[in-house]
Amino acid sequence: MYTSKIIGLGKYVPENVVTNDDLAKLMDTNDAWIQERTGIQERRHIKKGDGNSTSIMGVKASTIALERANLKPDDIDMIVFATLSPDMYFPGGGVEVQHLMGMRTVPALDVRNQCSGFVYGLSVADQFIKTGMYKNILVIGAENHSGGLDFNTRSRGVSVIFGDGAGAAVLTRSDDKTGILSTHLHSEGAHKDQLALKGPSTSYWVPEIIADNPREDIPYYPVMNGQFVFKHAITRFAEVINEGLQANGLNVSEINMLIPHQANLRISQMIQRKFKLQDSQVYNNIQRYGNTTAASIPIALTEAWEEGRIKKGDLVVLAAFGSGFTWGSVIIRW
Ligand code: COA
């Protein structure tokens, strides 16, 4: 069996910066509340006419990742595209990347799994590489949240949290035993309604929505039971990080860099305290980008690497939790 290794990382975020004060002009919220509860200071939103979409941001991040991997689009054997906010209901973003980047007719797999999307995507890519079926796989996490959020006071607990952006990683086959050591994935569908966007969907289609409109429970915007999600996130993050470390006979103290999905700075800080990690061992950038769901880990991983905070031989741990609920971890020897 082979090992898969990340050899190129890239990120893209729209230029348009939206501060907490900007949101306070649209709804009853304020900078102090948002920073105290989430750590978020600003996020990026696509601006109408700036040419961006979920797929296009994915292409921009992928172009950088490919350059850094020293590969051409033709070298890619498979695309894995994770998003909860695709440009179209179907087809998904993967085929758009294949087309816009001029790739061969390679398989393009779309992954949902929300905030865990990139971790699920890495796991899928890892399996294809391990077995020898493919050599180079492009894994993308990209989100356009701003296009589907409700910027009214009724949704303020959700809309202040999320931001737009994309990140990408190129994985390749490795013979030297460095790279992805293991991946660990979980789900618990009993809590599917705790963080969800219910329509438009096949169970709640457009004519029904229009007939019901305006409804109190606004099912065409995301809904979240914030405190319930928060509590489960803390437990599952800790569990799945421990699971990954134990599977490889590693200790928490050996982690050089933990990159948690950027759900809420308070969640990351609680995990850091629980594992007694130093600031230098945990990467957070939610302050600048908000929660970009499937894009948050690849954006943070790219930035950590760009800042020289990940070096050859480091133990890097990625961990995610989100809607579904779904959660997972990836243990990497860099
Ligand atoms: N600005 C100002 N007030 C707000 C607000 C906002 N943006 N959003 C909610 N409030 C108000 C509520 O209406 C409520 O007011 P009330 O007490 O008068 O009813 C009060 O603040 C407390 O609301 P609550 O939802 O209990 O706040 P909280 O402490 O749970 O914080 C979250 C809310 C969303 C920040 C927090 O629950 C959280 O981060 N949860 C996890 C979310 C997450 O990680 N999601 C992604 C998973 S991947």
Short mmCIF file of C-alpha atoms and ligand atoms in Angstrom, two decimals:
data_model
loop_
_atom_site.label_atom_id
_atom_site.label_comp_id
_atom_site.label_asym_id
_atom_site.label_seq_id
_atom_site.Cartn_x
_atom_site.Cartn_y
_atom_site.Cartn_z
CA MET A 1 0.00 0.00 0.00
CA TYR A 2 1.12 3.54 -0.73
CA THR A 3 0.88 6.64 1.44
CA SER A 4 -0.61 9.90 0.24
CA LYS A 5 1.14 13.18 0.81
CA ILE A 6 0.06 16.82 0.45
CA ILE A 7 2.47 18.50 -1.99
CA GLY A 8 0.61 21.71 -2.81
CA LEU A 9 -1.76 24.03 -0.95
CA GLY A 10 -3.70 27.09 -2.09
CA LYS A 11 -6.42 29.41 -0.86
CA TYR A 12 -8.63 32.15 -2.20
CA VAL A 13 -10.93 34.55 -0.37
CA PRO A 14 -12.99 37.32 -1.99
CA GLU A 15 -11.58 40.85 -1.60
CA ASN A 16 -14.77 42.22 -0.03
CA VAL A 17 -14.23 42.47 3.75
CA VAL A 18 -17.41 42.57 5.87
CA THR A 19 -16.80 43.73 9.44
CA ASN A 20 -19.07 43.18 12.41
CA ASP A 21 -19.98 46.87 12.23
CA ASP A 22 -21.06 46.35 8.60
CA LEU A 23 -23.44 43.58 9.74
CA ALA A 24 -24.74 45.81 12.55
CA LYS A 25 -26.08 48.12 9.83
CA LEU A 26 -28.24 45.25 8.49
CA MET A 27 -29.46 43.62 11.71
CA ASP A 28 -29.61 44.08 15.46
CA THR A 29 -26.13 42.90 16.40
CA ASN A 30 -22.87 44.45 17.50
CA ASP A 31 -19.12 43.94 17.34
CA ALA A 32 -18.78 43.19 21.07
CA TRP A 33 -21.40 40.38 21.00
CA ILE A 34 -19.92 38.73 17.92
CA GLN A 35 -16.31 38.92 19.13
CA GLU A 36 -17.13 37.76 22.64
CA ARG A 37 -19.19 34.73 21.52
CA THR A 38 -17.28 33.68 18.41
CA GLY A 39 -13.95 35.56 18.15
CA ILE A 40 -14.91 36.71 14.64
CA GLN A 41 -13.84 40.26 13.70
CA GLU A 42 -14.55 40.16 9.98
CA ARG A 43 -15.33 37.78 7.14
CA ARG A 44 -15.22 37.90 3.32
CA HIS A 45 -18.35 37.99 1.18
CA ILE A 46 -18.60 37.63 -2.58
CA LYS A 47 -19.75 40.91 -4.07
CA LYS A 48 -22.22 40.82 -6.96
CA GLY A 49 -20.25 41.28 -10.17
CA ASP A 50 -16.83 40.36 -8.74
CA GLY A 51 -16.84 37.23 -10.90
CA ASN A 52 -16.71 34.78 -7.99
CA SER A 53 -18.79 31.69 -7.29
CA THR A 54 -18.17 28.59 -5.20
CA SER A 55 -16.62 26.75 -8.16
CA ILE A 56 -14.61 29.74 -9.37
CA MET A 57 -13.12 30.31 -5.92
CA GLY A 58 -12.31 26.59 -5.90
CA VAL A 59 -10.53 26.98 -9.24
CA LYS A 60 -8.53 29.98 -7.95
CA ALA A 61 -7.37 28.08 -4.85
CA SER A 62 -6.63 24.97 -6.95
CA THR A 63 -4.53 26.90 -9.47
CA ILE A 64 -2.22 28.04 -6.65
CA ALA A 65 -2.11 24.54 -5.11
CA LEU A 66 -1.18 22.99 -8.46
CA GLU A 67 1.57 25.54 -9.11
CA ARG A 68 3.05 24.87 -5.69
CA ALA A 69 2.86 21.12 -6.32
CA ASN A 70 4.71 21.74 -9.58
CA LEU A 71 2.00 19.88 -11.48
CA LYS A 72 -0.12 20.72 -14.52
CA PRO A 73 -3.91 20.26 -14.67
CA ASP A 74 -3.28 17.23 -16.92
CA ASP A 75 -1.36 15.52 -14.11
CA ILE A 76 -4.47 15.34 -11.90
CA ASP A 77 -6.19 11.94 -11.87
CA MET A 78 -9.25 12.85 -9.78
CA ILE A 79 -11.07 15.86 -8.31
CA VAL A 80 -12.84 15.76 -4.94
CA PHE A 81 -14.94 18.88 -4.34
CA ALA A 82 -16.48 19.54 -0.92
CA THR A 83 -19.14 22.21 -0.43
CA LEU A 84 -22.58 22.80 1.07
CA SER A 85 -23.11 25.79 -1.21
CA PRO A 86 -22.69 24.61 -4.82
CA ASP A 87 -23.34 27.02 -7.69
CA MET A 88 -26.16 24.78 -8.88
CA TYR A 89 -28.43 22.19 -7.24
CA PHE A 90 -26.85 19.77 -9.70
CA PRO A 91 -24.32 19.08 -11.11
CA GLY A 92 -21.82 19.79 -8.35
CA GLY A 93 -18.68 21.90 -8.39
CA GLY A 94 -16.22 19.14 -9.32
CA VAL A 95 -17.15 19.07 -12.99
CA GLU A 96 -16.88 22.86 -13.19
CA VAL A 97 -13.30 22.65 -11.90
CA GLN A 98 -12.53 19.90 -14.44
CA HIS A 99 -13.86 22.11 -17.22
CA LEU A 100 -12.49 25.51 -16.14
CA MET A 101 -9.00 24.12 -15.42
CA GLY A 102 -8.94 22.28 -18.75
CA MET A 103 -8.32 18.89 -17.16
CA ARG A 104 -8.62 15.53 -18.83
CA THR A 105 -11.96 13.74 -18.38
CA VAL A 106 -10.94 12.59 -14.92
CA PRO A 107 -13.55 11.65 -12.28
CA ALA A 108 -15.00 14.56 -10.30
CA LEU A 109 -16.54 13.55 -7.00
CA ASP A 110 -18.73 15.96 -5.01
CA VAL A 111 -18.70 15.64 -1.25
CA ARG A 112 -21.31 17.25 1.05
CA ASN A 113 -20.67 16.72 4.75
CA GLN A 114 -20.69 20.46 5.47
CA CYS A 115 -18.00 21.56 7.96
CA SER A 116 -16.44 18.08 7.79
CA GLY A 117 -16.42 18.13 3.97
CA PHE A 118 -12.71 18.69 3.50
CA VAL A 119 -11.76 16.02 6.04
CA TYR A 120 -14.15 13.56 4.36
CA GLY A 121 -12.66 14.59 0.99
CA LEU A 122 -9.10 14.00 2.14
CA SER A 123 -10.10 10.60 3.45
CA VAL A 124 -11.68 9.60 0.13
CA ALA A 125 -8.62 10.80 -1.80
CA ASP A 126 -6.32 8.98 0.62
CA GLN A 127 -8.10 5.66 -0.04
CA PHE A 128 -7.79 5.99 -3.84
CA ILE A 129 -4.08 6.82 -3.55
CA LYS A 130 -3.31 4.11 -0.96
CA THR A 131 -4.69 1.38 -3.20
CA GLY A 132 -2.67 2.63 -6.15
CA MET A 133 -5.71 3.46 -8.27
CA TYR A 134 -4.79 7.15 -8.68
CA LYS A 135 -1.54 9.05 -8.23
CA ASN A 136 -2.47 12.75 -7.99
CA ILE A 137 -5.78 13.95 -6.52
CA LEU A 138 -7.00 17.53 -6.11
CA VAL A 139 -9.15 18.04 -2.98
CA ILE A 140 -11.09 21.30 -2.71
CA GLY A 141 -13.25 22.90 -0.04
CA ALA A 142 -15.16 25.98 -1.22
CA GLU A 143 -18.16 27.93 0.04
CA ASN A 144 -20.34 30.85 -0.97
CA HIS A 145 -22.35 31.38 2.21
CA SER A 146 -23.20 35.01 1.71
CA GLY A 147 -25.40 34.18 -1.28
CA GLY A 148 -27.75 32.13 0.92
CA LEU A 149 -27.83 33.80 4.33
CA ASP A 150 -30.65 35.84 5.86
CA PHE A 151 -29.22 39.22 6.89
CA ASN A 152 -32.15 40.06 9.14
CA THR A 153 -32.28 40.11 12.95
CA ARG A 154 -34.31 36.87 13.04
CA SER A 155 -31.25 34.96 11.69
CA ARG A 156 -28.51 36.91 13.47
CA GLY A 157 -27.31 33.87 15.44
CA VAL A 158 -26.41 32.18 12.13
CA SER A 159 -25.61 34.93 9.64
CA VAL A 160 -22.83 36.64 11.59
CA ILE A 161 -20.83 33.41 11.75
CA PHE A 162 -20.33 32.32 8.16
CA GLY A 163 -17.97 33.61 5.45
CA ASP A 164 -16.95 32.83 1.86
CA GLY A 165 -13.71 31.36 0.51
CA ALA A 166 -11.92 28.29 -0.83
CA GLY A 167 -8.89 26.15 -0.14
CA ALA A 168 -7.31 23.29 -2.06
CA ALA A 169 -4.73 20.56 -1.55
CA VAL A 170 -2.90 18.39 -4.08
CA LEU A 171 -2.26 14.87 -2.83
CA THR A 172 0.23 12.55 -4.42
CA ARG A 173 1.46 9.00 -3.97
CA SER A 174 4.42 8.72 -1.61
CA ASP A 175 6.75 5.82 -0.92
CA ASP A 176 8.59 7.26 2.06
CA LYS A 177 5.87 6.72 4.71
CA THR A 178 5.39 10.43 5.38
CA GLY A 179 2.01 11.95 4.61
CA ILE A 180 -1.46 10.95 5.79
CA LEU A 181 -1.08 8.37 8.56
CA SER A 182 -4.81 7.81 9.06
CA THR A 183 -8.27 9.36 8.73
CA HIS A 184 -11.26 8.88 11.06
CA LEU A 185 -14.83 9.71 10.06
CA HIS A 186 -18.14 9.71 11.95
CA SER A 187 -21.79 10.76 11.70
CA GLU A 188 -24.86 11.00 13.93
CA GLY A 189 -27.96 11.74 11.86
CA ALA A 190 -30.23 11.91 14.92
CA HIS A 191 -29.15 15.56 15.13
CA LYS A 192 -29.64 16.45 11.46
CA ASP A 193 -32.14 19.21 12.24
CA GLN A 194 -29.89 21.05 14.70
CA LEU A 195 -27.95 22.78 11.93
CA ALA A 196 -29.65 22.58 8.57
CA LEU A 197 -30.96 24.27 5.46
CA LYS A 198 -34.23 22.51 4.67
CA GLY A 199 -35.23 23.97 1.35
CA PRO A 200 -35.45 24.23 -1.53
CA SER A 201 -35.15 20.49 -1.57
CA THR A 202 -37.12 17.53 -2.87
CA SER A 203 -39.03 17.43 0.43
CA TYR A 204 -39.71 21.15 0.38
CA TRP A 205 -39.86 22.39 -3.17
CA VAL A 206 -40.24 25.92 -4.58
CA PRO A 207 -44.03 26.04 -5.12
CA GLU A 208 -44.60 24.92 -1.54
CA ILE A 209 -42.12 27.48 -0.22
CA ILE A 210 -43.79 30.26 -2.20
CA ALA A 211 -47.24 29.16 -0.99
CA ASP A 212 -46.03 29.13 2.63
CA ASN A 213 -44.10 32.35 2.43
CA PRO A 214 -43.54 34.11 4.72
CA ARG A 215 -43.27 31.34 7.30
CA GLU A 216 -42.03 31.80 10.81
CA ASP A 217 -39.42 29.05 10.57
CA ILE A 218 -37.92 30.44 7.32
CA PRO A 219 -36.86 27.00 6.02
CA TYR A 220 -35.10 28.44 2.98
CA TYR A 221 -32.40 29.90 5.25
CA PRO A 222 -30.04 27.91 7.49
CA VAL A 223 -31.17 27.28 11.06
CA MET A 224 -28.93 26.36 13.98
CA ASN A 225 -29.41 25.39 17.61
CA GLY A 226 -26.17 27.13 18.59
CA GLN A 227 -25.71 25.88 22.14
CA PHE A 228 -26.56 22.28 21.21
CA VAL A 229 -24.07 22.39 18.33
CA PHE A 230 -21.44 23.98 20.58
CA LYS A 231 -21.67 21.26 23.25
CA HIS A 232 -21.52 18.40 20.76
CA ALA A 233 -18.64 20.03 18.88
CA ILE A 234 -16.44 20.18 21.98
CA THR A 235 -17.04 16.49 22.79
CA ARG A 236 -16.65 15.17 19.25
CA PHE A 237 -13.55 17.24 18.42
CA ALA A 238 -11.79 15.84 21.49
CA GLU A 239 -12.93 12.26 20.81
CA VAL A 240 -11.86 12.17 17.18
CA ILE A 241 -8.48 13.80 17.82
CA ASN A 242 -7.81 11.20 20.53
CA GLU A 243 -9.02 8.42 18.23
CA GLY A 244 -6.55 9.49 15.53
CA LEU A 245 -3.63 9.81 17.91
CA GLN A 246 -4.31 6.45 19.56
CA ALA A 247 -4.59 4.69 16.19
CA ASN A 248 -1.01 5.77 15.51
CA GLY A 249 0.41 5.29 19.00
CA LEU A 250 0.93 9.06 19.38
CA ASN A 251 0.50 11.43 22.32
CA VAL A 252 -1.14 14.85 22.38
CA SER A 253 2.21 16.37 23.38
CA GLU A 254 3.65 15.26 20.03
CA ILE A 255 1.27 17.46 18.01
CA ASN A 256 3.18 20.23 16.24
CA MET A 257 0.13 21.80 14.65
CA LEU A 258 -3.58 21.24 15.31
CA ILE A 259 -5.84 22.79 12.70
CA PRO A 260 -9.40 22.62 13.96
CA HIS A 261 -12.26 23.45 11.63
CA GLN A 262 -12.84 27.16 12.30
CA ALA A 263 -16.34 26.87 13.80
CA ASN A 264 -15.98 29.28 16.69
CA LEU A 265 -12.81 30.58 18.38
CA ARG A 266 -14.27 29.58 21.76
CA ILE A 267 -14.55 25.95 20.60
CA SER A 268 -10.90 25.95 19.42
CA GLN A 269 -9.76 27.52 22.69
CA MET A 270 -11.62 24.93 24.77
CA ILE A 271 -10.02 22.11 22.76
CA GLN A 272 -6.61 23.75 23.17
CA ARG A 273 -7.09 23.98 26.97
CA LYS A 274 -8.40 20.40 27.18
CA PHE A 275 -5.30 19.07 25.40
CA LYS A 276 -2.96 21.54 27.19
CA LEU A 277 -1.55 22.79 23.86
CA GLN A 278 0.49 25.99 23.49
CA ASP A 279 -0.69 28.79 21.17
CA SER A 280 2.10 27.76 18.78
CA GLN A 281 0.49 24.29 18.44
CA VAL A 282 -2.95 25.48 17.29
CA TYR A 283 -3.84 27.54 14.22
CA ASN A 284 -6.84 29.88 14.19
CA ASN A 285 -7.88 32.40 11.56
CA ILE A 286 -11.64 32.55 12.19
CA GLN A 287 -11.06 36.12 13.41
CA ARG A 288 -10.48 37.17 9.78
CA TYR A 289 -12.68 34.81 7.77
CA GLY A 290 -15.52 33.61 10.00
CA ASN A 291 -16.65 30.00 9.58
CA THR A 292 -16.14 28.98 5.94
CA THR A 293 -17.33 25.38 6.57
CA ALA A 294 -15.65 23.00 4.06
CA ALA A 295 -13.13 25.72 3.14
CA SER A 296 -12.00 26.50 6.66
CA ILE A 297 -9.43 23.73 7.14
CA PRO A 298 -7.73 24.05 3.72
CA ILE A 299 -7.59 27.86 4.09
CA ALA A 300 -6.08 27.56 7.60
CA LEU A 301 -3.70 24.77 6.54
CA THR A 302 -2.51 26.88 3.59
CA GLU A 303 -1.93 29.92 5.80
CA ALA A 304 -0.13 27.91 8.49
CA TRP A 305 2.14 26.45 5.81
CA GLU A 306 2.69 29.87 4.14
CA GLU A 307 3.69 31.33 7.53
CA GLY A 308 6.30 28.60 7.99
CA ARG A 309 4.46 27.11 10.94
CA ILE A 310 4.43 23.61 9.40
CA LYS A 311 7.78 22.00 8.70
CA LYS A 312 8.96 18.68 7.32
CA GLY A 313 8.55 15.94 9.91
CA ASP A 314 5.88 17.81 11.90
CA LEU A 315 2.84 16.00 13.26
CA VAL A 316 -0.16 17.87 11.86
CA VAL A 317 -3.69 17.07 13.05
CA LEU A 318 -6.82 18.24 11.24
CA ALA A 319 -10.18 17.93 12.99
CA ALA A 320 -13.69 18.90 11.96
CA PHE A 321 -17.23 18.84 13.27
CA GLY A 322 -20.43 20.12 11.70
CA SER A 323 -23.95 19.75 10.40
CA GLY A 324 -25.25 16.20 10.15
CA PHE A 325 -23.75 15.83 12.67
CA THR A 326 -20.56 14.68 10.96
CA TRP A 327 -17.03 14.82 12.30
CA GLY A 328 -13.58 13.49 11.56
CA SER A 329 -9.82 13.83 11.90
CA VAL A 330 -6.75 13.42 9.71
CA ILE A 331 -3.34 12.62 11.18
CA ILE A 332 -0.42 13.72 8.99
CA ARG A 333 3.35 13.31 9.29
CA TRP A 334 4.46 16.28 7.15
N1 COA B 1 -25.98 39.63 17.95
C1 COA B 1 -26.54 39.97 19.12
N2 COA B 1 -27.30 39.13 19.84
C2 COA B 1 -27.48 37.89 19.36
C3 COA B 1 -26.91 37.47 18.16
C4 COA B 1 -26.14 38.40 17.44
N3 COA B 1 -25.54 38.09 16.27
N4 COA B 1 -27.26 36.19 17.93
C5 COA B 1 -28.01 35.80 18.96
N5 COA B 1 -28.16 36.84 19.82
C6 COA B 1 -28.89 36.87 21.09
C7 COA B 1 -29.99 35.84 21.14
O1 COA B 1 -31.15 36.33 20.50
C8 COA B 1 -30.17 35.66 22.62
O2 COA B 1 -30.92 36.75 23.10
P1 COA B 1 -32.00 36.53 24.30
O3 COA B 1 -31.22 36.02 25.44
O4 COA B 1 -32.55 37.89 24.47
O5 COA B 1 -32.97 35.54 23.75
C9 COA B 1 -28.76 35.81 23.16
O6 COA B 1 -28.01 36.50 22.14
C10 COA B 1 -28.08 34.49 23.46
O7 COA B 1 -28.29 33.63 22.35
P2 COA B 1 -27.67 32.20 22.28
O8 COA B 1 -28.04 31.57 20.98
O9 COA B 1 -27.99 31.48 23.54
O10 COA B 1 -26.12 32.59 22.31
P3 COA B 1 -24.89 31.64 22.49
O11 COA B 1 -24.12 32.06 23.66
O12 COA B 1 -25.24 30.20 22.36
O13 COA B 1 -24.02 32.02 21.22
C11 COA B 1 -23.48 31.08 19.11
C12 COA B 1 -24.53 31.76 19.94
C13 COA B 1 -24.10 30.75 17.77
C14 COA B 1 -22.32 32.03 18.91
C15 COA B 1 -22.96 29.82 19.82
O14 COA B 1 -24.04 29.04 20.28
C16 COA B 1 -22.11 28.97 18.96
O15 COA B 1 -21.07 29.39 18.50
N6 COA B 1 -22.51 27.71 18.69
C17 COA B 1 -21.76 26.83 17.85
C18 COA B 1 -21.98 27.28 16.47
C19 COA B 1 -21.09 26.58 15.50
O16 COA B 1 -19.96 26.31 15.80
N7 COA B 1 -21.63 26.32 14.34
C20 COA B 1 -20.94 25.73 13.31
C21 COA B 1 -20.73 24.30 13.59
S1 COA B 1 -19.61 23.71 12.52
#
